[in-house]
Amino acid sequence: GENVEQHPSTLSVQEGDSAVIKCTYSDSASNYFPWYKQELGKRPQLIIDIRSNVGEKKDQRIAVTLNKTAKHFSLHITETQPEDSAVYFCAASAGRDDKIIFGKGTRLHILP
Amino acid sequence: EPEVTQTPSHQVTQMGQEVILRCVPISNHLYFYWYRQILGQKVEFLVSFYNNEISEKSEIFDDQFSVERPDGSNFTLKIRSTKLEDSAMYFCASSVRGQGHYEQYFGPGTRLTVT
C-alpha cells in the first residue's frame, strides 16, 4: 500500500522567511496530493492540492511542486506570518474515490 | 458553505463499552470516510463507504468496528467493545463524485477517551 514520508518533523522559521516541507510517496498509482493545515484541536483543513498531470501550483503565498518521476512533492510557504504556525500534513491518494494516506506531519513555528 | 458535522464533540467511555460516533456528511456527497488521529500523531484511514457498503478498510478497522448509514443522512461508526488504545480523535469525511472532484471535506472530529 501507499506510504508517505514527510520531513522535517519540526520547522522553525523567522517571520517573513520561507518554509519548505518535503514529502515522498511510494505508490506510482497515486495521482492526487493534498496538503492540510491543522491547528491544535481542529480538523485538517485543505490548503492546496495538486494532481499528477501538473508539476506546480501556486495560490498566493503557497506553492506546491510535484516530481512524479522521483515521487517527491513539496510545499513552499513564502513571507511567513504568525498565523502560519500549525501542523502541516502532506498526503497522497490514488483517485477521487480513494482513501487519503497522510504523512506524519510537520510542526511549523513562525518566530517573531 | 455546507460542512460535515459530527456528534458528540467529546465522548468519554469505559473500556469494554460500545460507542457510536455520528456524522452528517454534506448532502450531495456520495463517498464517506472515517479517519482517526491518536494525539500527536498522523491522521490514519479507517474505512471508506459508498452505495451502502464498505469500499475499503484498513488493518485498524477490525471486527470491533462497524459503519452504517441508517437513514440516508447520518453516517455512524460503532466500536463494539472499546479498548484504551481506541482513544483518539475520529474524523468523518465526505466527497462528491464527479469528474475532477477529489477533495474530501473533514468534519470537526469526535474526541474519544477510553478510561
Coordinates of N, CA and C in Angstrom, one line a residue:
Chain A
G1 N 0.8 -1.2 0.0 CA 0.0 0.0 0.0 C 0.8 1.3 0.0
E2 N 0.2 2.4 -0.1 CA 0.9 3.7 -0.2 C 1.5 4.0 1.2
N3 N 2.7 4.6 1.1 CA 3.4 5.1 2.2 C 3.9 6.5 1.9
V4 N 3.6 7.4 2.8 CA 4.0 8.8 2.6 C 5.0 9.2 3.7
E5 N 6.2 9.7 3.3 CA 7.2 10.1 4.2 C 7.3 11.6 4.2
Q6 N 7.4 12.3 5.3 CA 7.4 13.7 5.4 C 8.5 14.2 6.3
H7 N 9.2 15.3 5.8 CA 10.2 15.9 6.7 C 10.4 17.4 6.4
P8 N 10.8 18.2 7.3 CA 11.2 17.8 8.7 C 9.9 17.6 9.6
S9 N 10.1 17.0 10.7 CA 9.0 16.8 11.7 C 8.7 18.2 12.4
T10 N 9.7 19.0 12.5 CA 9.6 20.3 13.2 C 10.4 21.3 12.3
L11 N 9.8 22.5 12.2 CA 10.5 23.5 11.4 C 10.2 24.9 12.0
S12 N 11.3 25.6 12.3 CA 11.1 27.0 12.9 C 11.7 27.9 11.9
V13 N 11.0 28.9 11.5 CA 11.5 30.0 10.6 C 11.1 31.3 11.1
Q14 N 12.0 32.3 10.8 CA 11.7 33.7 11.2 C 10.5 34.2 10.4
E15 N 9.7 35.0 11.0 CA 8.6 35.6 10.3 C 9.1 36.4 9.1
G16 N 8.4 36.2 8.0 CA 8.8 36.8 6.7 C 9.7 35.9 5.8
D17 N 10.3 34.9 6.4 CA 11.1 34.0 5.7 C 10.2 32.9 5.0
S18 N 10.9 32.1 4.2 CA 10.1 31.0 3.6 C 10.3 29.7 4.3
A19 N 9.3 28.8 4.2 CA 9.3 27.5 4.8 C 9.1 26.5 3.6
V20 N 9.8 25.4 3.7 CA 9.7 24.3 2.7 C 9.5 23.0 3.5
I21 N 8.5 22.2 3.1 CA 8.2 20.9 3.6 C 8.3 19.9 2.5
K22 N 8.9 18.8 2.7 CA 9.1 17.8 1.6 C 8.5 16.5 1.9
C23 N 8.0 15.9 0.9 CA 7.3 14.5 1.1 C 7.7 13.6 -0.1
T24 N 7.7 12.3 0.2 CA 7.8 11.3 -0.8 C 6.7 10.3 -0.7
Y25 N 6.4 9.7 -1.8 CA 5.3 8.7 -1.8 C 5.8 7.4 -2.5
S26 N 5.2 6.3 -2.2 CA 5.7 5.1 -2.7 C 4.9 4.5 -3.9
D27 N 3.6 4.8 -3.9 CA 2.7 4.1 -4.9 C 2.6 5.0 -6.2
S28 N 3.1 4.4 -7.3 CA 3.1 5.2 -8.5 C 1.6 5.4 -9.0
A29 N 0.7 4.7 -8.4 CA -0.7 4.9 -8.8 C -1.3 6.1 -8.2
S30 N -0.7 6.7 -7.2 CA -1.2 7.9 -6.6 C -1.2 9.1 -7.6
N31 N -2.3 9.8 -7.6 CA -2.4 10.9 -8.6 C -3.0 12.2 -8.0
Y32 N -3.2 12.2 -6.7 CA -3.8 13.4 -6.1 C -3.0 13.6 -4.8
F33 N -2.5 14.9 -4.6 CA -1.7 15.1 -3.5 C -2.1 16.4 -2.8
P34 N -3.0 16.2 -1.7 CA -3.4 17.4 -1.0 C -2.5 17.7 0.2
W35 N -2.5 19.0 0.6 CA -1.8 19.4 1.8 C -2.8 20.0 2.8
Y36 N -2.7 19.6 4.0 CA -3.6 20.0 5.0 C -2.9 20.8 6.1
K37 N -3.6 21.8 6.7 CA -3.1 22.5 7.8 C -4.0 22.2 9.0
Q38 N -3.4 21.9 10.1 CA -4.2 21.5 11.3 C -3.8 22.3 12.5
E39 N -4.7 23.1 13.0 CA -4.4 23.9 14.2 C -4.8 23.0 15.4
L40 N -4.3 23.3 16.5 CA -4.5 22.5 17.7 C -6.0 22.2 18.0
G41 N -6.3 20.9 18.0 CA -7.7 20.5 18.4 C -8.7 20.7 17.3
K42 N -8.2 21.1 16.1 CA -9.2 21.4 15.0 C -9.1 20.3 13.9
R43 N -10.0 20.4 12.9 CA -9.9 19.4 11.8 C -8.8 19.8 10.8
P44 N -8.4 18.8 10.0 CA -7.4 19.1 9.0 C -8.2 20.0 7.9
Q45 N -7.5 21.1 7.5 CA -8.1 22.0 6.5 C -7.2 21.9 5.3
L46 N -7.9 21.6 4.1 CA -7.2 21.6 2.9 C -6.7 23.0 2.5
I47 N -5.4 23.1 2.2 CA -4.9 24.5 1.9 C -4.5 24.5 0.4
I48 N -4.1 23.4 -0.2 CA -3.8 23.4 -1.6 C -3.6 21.9 -2.0
D49 N -3.9 21.7 -3.2 CA -3.7 20.3 -3.7 C -3.1 20.3 -5.1
I50 N -2.6 19.2 -5.6 CA -2.0 19.1 -6.9 C -2.3 17.7 -7.4
R51 N -2.6 17.7 -8.7 CA -2.8 16.4 -9.4 C -1.6 16.0 -10.2
S52 N -1.6 14.8 -10.6 CA -0.3 14.3 -11.2 C -0.1 14.8 -12.6
N53 N -1.1 15.4 -13.2 CA -0.8 15.9 -14.5 C -0.3 17.4 -14.5
V54 N 0.0 17.8 -13.3 CA 0.5 19.2 -13.1 C 1.8 19.1 -12.3
G55 N 2.8 20.0 -12.7 CA 4.1 19.9 -12.0 C 4.2 21.0 -10.8
E56 N 3.4 22.0 -11.0 CA 3.5 23.1 -10.0 C 2.1 23.8 -9.9
K57 N 1.8 24.3 -8.7 CA 0.6 25.0 -8.5 C 0.8 26.1 -7.4
K58 N 0.3 27.3 -7.6 CA 0.5 28.3 -6.7 C -0.8 29.0 -6.3
D59 N -0.9 29.4 -5.0 CA -2.1 30.1 -4.5 C -1.6 31.1 -3.5
Q60 N -1.4 32.3 -4.0 CA -0.9 33.4 -3.2 C 0.5 33.1 -2.6
R61 N 0.6 32.9 -1.3 CA 1.9 32.7 -0.7 C 2.3 31.2 -0.6
I62 N 1.4 30.4 -1.1 CA 1.6 28.9 -1.0 C 1.8 28.3 -2.4
A63 N 2.8 27.4 -2.5 CA 3.0 26.8 -3.8 C 3.3 25.3 -3.5
V64 N 3.0 24.4 -4.4 CA 3.3 23.0 -4.3 C 4.0 22.6 -5.6
T65 N 5.0 21.7 -5.5 CA 5.6 21.2 -6.7 C 5.5 19.7 -6.6
L66 N 5.5 19.0 -7.7 CA 5.4 17.6 -7.8 C 6.4 17.1 -8.9
N67 N 7.2 16.1 -8.5 CA 8.1 15.4 -9.4 C 7.6 13.9 -9.4
K68 N 6.8 13.6 -10.4 CA 6.3 12.2 -10.5 C 7.4 11.2 -10.7
T69 N 8.4 11.5 -11.4 CA 9.5 10.5 -11.7 C 10.1 10.1 -10.4
A70 N 10.4 11.1 -9.5 CA 11.1 10.9 -8.3 C 10.2 10.6 -7.1
K71 N 8.9 10.7 -7.4 CA 7.8 10.6 -6.4 C 8.1 11.5 -5.2
H72 N 8.4 12.8 -5.5 CA 8.6 13.8 -4.5 C 7.6 14.9 -4.7
F73 N 7.1 15.5 -3.6 CA 6.3 16.7 -3.7 C 6.6 17.6 -2.5
S74 N 6.5 18.9 -2.7 CA 6.9 19.8 -1.7 C 5.9 21.0 -1.5
L75 N 5.9 21.5 -0.3 CA 5.1 22.7 0.0 C 6.0 23.9 0.3
H76 N 5.7 25.0 -0.4 CA 6.5 26.2 -0.1 C 5.6 27.3 0.4
I77 N 6.0 27.9 1.5 CA 5.2 29.0 2.0 C 6.2 30.2 2.1
T78 N 5.8 31.2 1.4 CA 6.7 32.4 1.4 C 6.1 33.5 2.3
E79 N 7.0 34.4 2.7 CA 6.6 35.6 3.5 C 5.7 35.1 4.7
T80 N 6.3 34.2 5.5 CA 5.5 33.5 6.5 C 5.1 34.5 7.6
Q81 N 3.9 34.2 8.1 CA 3.2 35.1 9.1 C 2.9 34.3 10.4
P82 N 2.7 34.9 11.5 CA 2.4 34.1 12.7 C 1.3 33.2 12.6
E83 N 0.3 33.5 11.8 CA -0.9 32.6 11.7 C -0.6 31.4 10.8
D84 N 0.6 31.3 10.3 CA 1.0 30.1 9.5 C 1.5 29.0 10.5
S85 N 1.7 29.4 11.8 CA 2.1 28.4 12.8 C 1.0 27.3 12.9
A86 N 1.4 26.0 12.7 CA 0.4 24.9 12.7 C 1.1 23.7 12.4
V87 N 0.4 22.6 12.4 CA 1.0 21.3 11.8 C 0.5 21.1 10.4
Y88 N 1.4 20.8 9.5 CA 1.1 20.6 8.1 C 1.3 19.2 7.7
F89 N 0.3 18.6 7.1 CA 0.3 17.2 6.6 C 0.3 17.2 5.1
C90 N 1.2 16.4 4.5 CA 1.1 16.1 3.1 C 0.4 14.8 3.0
A91 N -0.2 14.5 1.9 CA -1.0 13.3 1.7 C -1.0 12.9 0.3
A92 N -1.4 11.6 0.0 CA -1.5 11.1 -1.3 C -2.7 10.2 -1.4
S93 N -3.3 10.2 -2.6 CA -4.4 9.4 -2.9 C -4.4 8.9 -4.3
A94 N -5.0 7.7 -4.6 CA -4.9 7.2 -5.9 C -6.1 7.5 -6.8
G95 N -7.0 8.3 -6.2 CA -8.2 8.6 -7.1 C -9.3 9.3 -6.3
R96 N -10.3 9.8 -7.0 CA -11.3 10.6 -6.4 C -12.1 9.9 -5.4
D97 N -12.2 8.6 -5.5 CA -12.9 7.8 -4.5 C -12.1 7.2 -3.4
D98 N -10.8 7.4 -3.5 CA -9.9 6.6 -2.7 C -9.5 7.3 -1.4
K99 N -9.0 6.4 -0.5 CA -8.6 6.9 0.8 C -7.4 7.9 0.6
I100 N -7.2 8.7 1.6 CA -6.1 9.6 1.7 C -5.1 9.1 2.7
I101 N -3.9 8.9 2.2 CA -2.8 8.5 3.1 C -2.0 9.7 3.5
F102 N -1.9 9.9 4.8 CA -1.2 11.1 5.3 C 0.2 10.9 5.7
G103 N 1.1 11.9 5.6 CA 2.4 11.9 6.2 C 2.3 12.1 7.7
K104 N 3.4 12.1 8.4 CA 3.4 12.2 9.8 C 3.3 13.7 10.3
G105 N 3.4 14.6 9.4 CA 3.1 16.0 9.8 C 4.4 16.7 10.1
T106 N 4.4 18.1 9.9 CA 5.5 19.0 10.2 C 4.9 20.1 11.1
R107 N 5.5 20.2 12.2 CA 5.0 21.3 13.1 C 5.8 22.6 12.7
L108 N 5.2 23.5 12.2 CA 5.8 24.8 11.8 C 5.6 25.9 12.8
H109 N 6.8 26.4 13.3 CA 6.8 27.5 14.2 C 7.3 28.8 13.5
I110 N 6.5 29.8 13.5 CA 6.9 31.1 13.0 C 7.4 32.0 14.1
L111 N 8.7 32.3 14.1 CA 9.3 33.1 15.2 C 9.2 34.6 14.9
P112 N 8.9 35.3 16.0 CA 8.7 36.8 15.8 C 10.0 37.5 15.5
Chain B
E1 N -21.5 28.0 3.5 CA -20.9 26.9 2.8 C -21.2 25.6 3.6
P2 N -21.7 24.5 3.0 CA -22.1 23.3 3.7 C -20.9 22.7 4.4
E3 N -21.1 22.1 5.5 CA -20.0 21.5 6.2 C -20.4 20.1 6.7
V4 N -19.4 19.2 6.9 CA -19.6 18.0 7.6 C -19.7 18.2 9.1
T5 N -20.7 17.6 9.7 CA -20.9 17.8 11.2 C -20.7 16.5 11.9
Q6 N -20.3 16.5 13.1 CA -20.1 15.3 13.9 C -20.6 15.5 15.3
T7 N -21.1 14.5 15.9 CA -21.6 14.5 17.3 C -21.2 13.2 17.9
P8 N -20.9 13.1 19.2 CA -20.6 14.3 20.1 C -19.2 14.9 19.7
S9 N -18.9 16.0 20.3 CA -17.6 16.6 20.1 C -16.6 15.8 21.0
H10 N -17.0 15.3 22.2 CA -16.2 14.6 23.1 C -17.0 13.5 23.7
Q11 N -16.4 12.3 23.7 CA -17.1 11.1 24.3 C -16.1 10.4 25.2
V12 N -16.6 10.3 26.5 CA -15.8 9.5 27.4 C -16.5 8.2 27.7
T13 N -15.8 7.1 27.7 CA -16.4 5.8 27.9 C -15.5 4.9 28.6
Q14 N -16.0 3.9 29.2 CA -15.2 3.0 30.0 C -14.8 1.8 29.0
M15 N -13.6 1.3 29.3 CA -13.1 0.2 28.5 C -14.2 -0.9 28.4
G16 N -14.4 -1.5 27.3 CA -15.4 -2.6 27.1 C -16.8 -2.1 26.7
Q17 N -17.0 -0.8 26.8 CA -18.3 -0.3 26.4 C -18.4 0.0 24.9
E18 N -19.6 0.0 24.4 CA -19.9 0.3 23.0 C -20.0 1.8 22.8
V19 N -19.5 2.3 21.8 CA -19.7 3.7 21.4 C -20.2 3.9 20.0
I20 N -21.0 4.9 19.7 CA -21.4 5.2 18.4 C -21.1 6.7 18.1
L21 N -20.3 6.9 17.1 CA -19.9 8.2 16.7 C -20.7 8.6 15.5
R22 N -21.3 9.8 15.5 CA -22.2 10.2 14.4 C -21.7 11.3 13.5
C23 N -22.0 11.2 12.3 CA -21.6 12.2 11.3 C -22.7 12.5 10.4
V24 N -22.8 13.7 10.0 CA -23.8 14.1 8.9 C -22.9 14.7 7.8
P25 N -22.8 13.9 6.7 CA -22.0 14.4 5.6 C -22.7 15.5 4.8
I26 N -22.0 16.1 3.9 CA -22.6 17.2 3.1 C -23.6 16.5 2.2
S27 N -24.7 17.1 2.0 CA -25.9 16.5 1.5 C -25.8 15.8 0.1
N28 N -25.0 16.4 -0.8 CA -24.9 15.8 -2.2 C -23.7 14.9 -2.3
H29 N -23.1 14.6 -1.2 CA -21.9 13.8 -1.3 C -22.3 12.3 -1.3
L30 N -21.5 11.5 -1.9 CA -21.8 10.1 -2.1 C -20.7 9.1 -1.4
Y31 N -19.6 9.7 -1.2 CA -18.5 8.9 -0.6 C -18.2 9.3 0.8
F32 N -18.1 8.4 1.7 CA -17.9 8.7 3.1 C -16.7 8.0 3.7
Y33 N -16.1 8.6 4.7 CA -14.9 8.0 5.2 C -14.8 8.3 6.7
W34 N -14.1 7.4 7.4 CA -13.7 7.6 8.8 C -12.2 7.5 8.9
Y35 N -11.6 8.5 9.6 CA -10.2 8.5 9.9 C -10.1 8.7 11.4
R36 N -8.9 8.3 11.9 CA -8.6 8.6 13.3 C -7.3 9.2 13.5
Q37 N -7.1 10.0 14.5 CA -5.8 10.6 14.8 C -5.5 10.5 16.3
I38 N -4.6 9.6 16.6 CA -4.1 9.5 18.0 C -3.4 10.8 18.3
L39 N -3.5 11.2 19.6 CA -2.9 12.5 20.0 C -1.4 12.7 19.6
G40 N -1.2 13.7 18.8 CA 0.2 14.0 18.4 C 0.7 13.2 17.2
Q41 N -0.2 12.4 16.6 CA 0.3 11.5 15.5 C -0.5 11.9 14.2
K42 N -0.2 11.1 13.2 CA -0.8 11.5 11.9 C -2.2 11.0 11.8
V43 N -2.9 11.5 10.8 CA -4.3 11.0 10.5 C -4.2 9.7 9.8
E44 N -5.0 8.7 10.2 CA -5.0 7.4 9.7 C -6.3 7.0 9.1
F45 N -6.3 6.4 7.9 CA -7.5 6.0 7.3 C -8.1 4.7 8.0
L46 N -9.4 4.7 8.2 CA -10.1 3.6 8.8 C -10.9 2.8 7.7
V47 N -11.8 3.6 7.1 CA -12.8 2.9 6.2 C -13.4 3.9 5.2
S48 N -13.7 3.4 4.1 CA -14.5 4.2 3.1 C -15.8 3.5 2.8
F49 N -16.8 4.3 2.4 CA -18.2 3.7 2.3 C -18.8 4.4 1.1
Y50 N -19.4 3.5 0.3 CA -20.1 4.1 -0.9 C -21.3 3.1 -1.3
N51 N -22.4 3.7 -1.6 CA -23.5 2.9 -2.1 C -23.9 1.8 -1.0
N52 N -23.9 2.3 0.2 CA -24.4 1.5 1.3 C -23.5 0.3 1.6
E53 N -22.3 0.3 1.2 CA -21.4 -0.8 1.6 C -19.9 -0.2 1.7
I54 N -19.1 -1.0 2.4 CA -17.7 -0.6 2.6 C -17.0 -0.8 1.3
S55 N -16.3 0.2 0.9 CA -15.4 0.2 -0.3 C -14.0 -0.4 0.1
E56 N -13.5 0.1 1.2 CA -12.2 -0.3 1.6 C -12.0 -0.1 3.1
K57 N -11.2 -0.9 3.7 CA -11.0 -0.7 5.1 C -9.5 -1.0 5.4
S58 N -9.0 -0.4 6.4 CA -7.6 -0.6 6.8 C -7.5 -1.7 7.8
E59 N -6.2 -2.0 8.2 CA -6.0 -3.0 9.2 C -6.5 -2.6 10.5
I60 N -6.6 -1.3 10.8 CA -7.1 -0.9 12.1 C -8.6 -1.2 12.2
F61 N -9.3 -1.2 11.1 CA -10.7 -1.5 11.1 C -11.0 -3.0 11.3
D62 N -10.9 -3.5 12.5 CA -11.1 -4.9 12.7 C -12.6 -5.2 13.1
D63 N -12.9 -6.4 13.6 CA -14.2 -6.8 13.8 C -15.0 -6.0 14.9
Q64 N -14.2 -5.2 15.6 CA -14.8 -4.4 16.7 C -15.5 -3.1 16.1
F65 N -15.1 -2.8 14.8 CA -15.6 -1.6 14.2 C -16.7 -2.0 13.2
S66 N -17.7 -1.1 13.1 CA -18.7 -1.2 12.0 C -19.1 0.2 11.6
V67 N -19.6 0.3 10.4 CA -20.2 1.6 9.9 C -21.6 1.3 9.4
E68 N -22.3 2.4 9.4 CA -23.7 2.3 8.9 C -24.2 3.6 8.4
R69 N -25.1 3.6 7.5 CA -25.8 4.8 7.0 C -27.3 4.5 7.2
P70 N -27.8 4.7 8.4 CA -29.1 4.2 8.8 C -30.3 4.9 8.1
D71 N -30.1 6.2 7.8 CA -31.3 6.9 7.4 C -31.1 7.8 6.2
G72 N -30.0 7.7 5.5 CA -29.8 8.5 4.3 C -29.1 9.8 4.6
S73 N -29.0 10.2 5.9 CA -28.3 11.4 6.2 C -27.1 11.2 7.2
N74 N -27.4 10.4 8.2 CA -26.3 10.1 9.2 C -25.4 9.0 8.7
F75 N -24.1 9.1 9.1 CA -23.2 8.0 8.8 C -22.5 7.8 10.2
T76 N -22.6 6.5 10.7 CA -22.1 6.2 12.0 C -20.9 5.3 12.0
L77 N -20.1 5.4 13.0 CA -19.0 4.5 13.3 C -19.3 3.9 14.7
K78 N -19.4 2.6 14.8 CA -19.6 1.9 16.0 C -18.4 1.1 16.4
I79 N -18.0 1.3 17.7 CA -16.9 0.5 18.2 C -17.6 -0.4 19.3
R80 N -17.5 -1.7 19.1 CA -18.4 -2.6 19.9 C -17.9 -2.7 21.4
S81 N -16.6 -2.9 21.5 CA -16.0 -3.1 22.9 C -14.7 -2.3 22.9
T82 N -14.8 -1.1 23.4 CA -13.7 -0.1 23.3 C -12.5 -0.6 24.2
K83 N -11.3 -0.3 23.6 CA -10.1 -0.5 24.3 C -9.4 0.8 24.6
L84 N -8.4 0.8 25.5 CA -7.7 2.0 25.8 C -7.1 2.6 24.6
E85 N -6.6 1.8 23.7 CA -5.9 2.3 22.5 C -6.8 2.8 21.5
D86 N -8.1 2.7 21.7 CA -9.1 3.4 20.8 C -9.2 4.9 21.1
S87 N -8.6 5.3 22.2 CA -8.6 6.8 22.5 C -7.9 7.6 21.4
A88 N -8.7 8.5 20.8 CA -8.2 9.2 19.6 C -9.2 10.2 19.2
M89 N -8.9 11.1 18.2 CA -9.8 11.9 17.6 C -10.3 11.2 16.3
Y90 N -11.6 11.1 16.1 CA -12.1 10.4 15.0 C -12.8 11.5 14.1
F91 N -12.3 11.5 12.8 CA -12.8 12.4 11.8 C -13.6 11.7 10.8
C92 N -14.8 12.2 10.5 CA -15.6 11.8 9.4 C -15.2 12.7 8.2
A93 N -15.3 12.2 7.0 CA -15.1 13.0 5.8 C -16.0 12.5 4.7
S94 N -16.3 13.4 3.8 CA -17.2 13.0 2.6 C -16.7 13.7 1.4
S95 N -17.0 13.1 0.3 CA -16.6 13.7 -1.0 C -17.7 13.5 -2.0
V96 N -17.8 14.4 -3.0 CA -18.8 14.3 -4.1 C -18.2 13.5 -5.2
R97 N -19.0 12.8 -5.9 CA -18.5 12.0 -7.0 C -18.7 12.9 -8.3
G98 N -17.6 12.9 -9.1 CA -17.8 13.7 -10.3 C -16.4 14.0 -10.9
Q99 N -16.4 14.2 -12.1 CA -15.1 14.5 -12.8 C -14.4 15.6 -12.2
G100 N -13.2 15.3 -11.8 CA -12.3 16.4 -11.3 C -12.6 16.7 -9.8
H101 N -13.5 16.1 -9.2 CA -13.8 16.4 -7.8 C -13.0 15.3 -6.9
Y102 N -12.0 15.8 -6.2 CA -11.2 14.9 -5.4 C -11.3 15.2 -3.9
E103 N -11.6 16.5 -3.6 CA -11.4 16.9 -2.2 C -12.4 16.2 -1.2
Q104 N -11.8 15.7 -0.1 CA -12.6 15.2 1.0 C -12.7 16.3 2.0
Y105 N -13.9 16.5 2.4 CA -14.3 17.5 3.4 C -14.3 16.8 4.8
F106 N -13.6 17.3 5.7 CA -13.5 16.7 7.0 C -14.4 17.4 8.0
G107 N -15.0 16.6 8.9 CA -15.8 17.2 10.0 C -14.9 17.6 11.1
P108 N -15.4 18.2 12.2 CA -14.6 18.8 13.3 C -14.1 17.7 14.2
G109 N -14.5 16.5 14.1 CA -14.0 15.4 14.9 C -14.7 15.1 16.2
T110 N -14.6 13.9 16.6 CA -15.1 13.5 17.9 C -13.9 13.0 18.7
R111 N -13.6 13.6 19.9 CA -12.5 13.1 20.7 C -13.1 12.0 21.6
L112 N -12.6 10.8 21.4 CA -13.0 9.6 22.2 C -11.9 9.4 23.2
T113 N -12.3 9.3 24.5 CA -11.5 9.0 25.6 C -12.0 7.7 26.2
V114 N -11.1 6.7 26.2 CA -11.5 5.4 26.8 C -10.7 5.3 28.1
T115 N -11.4 5.1 29.2 CA -10.8 5.0 30.6 C -10.9 3.6 31.1

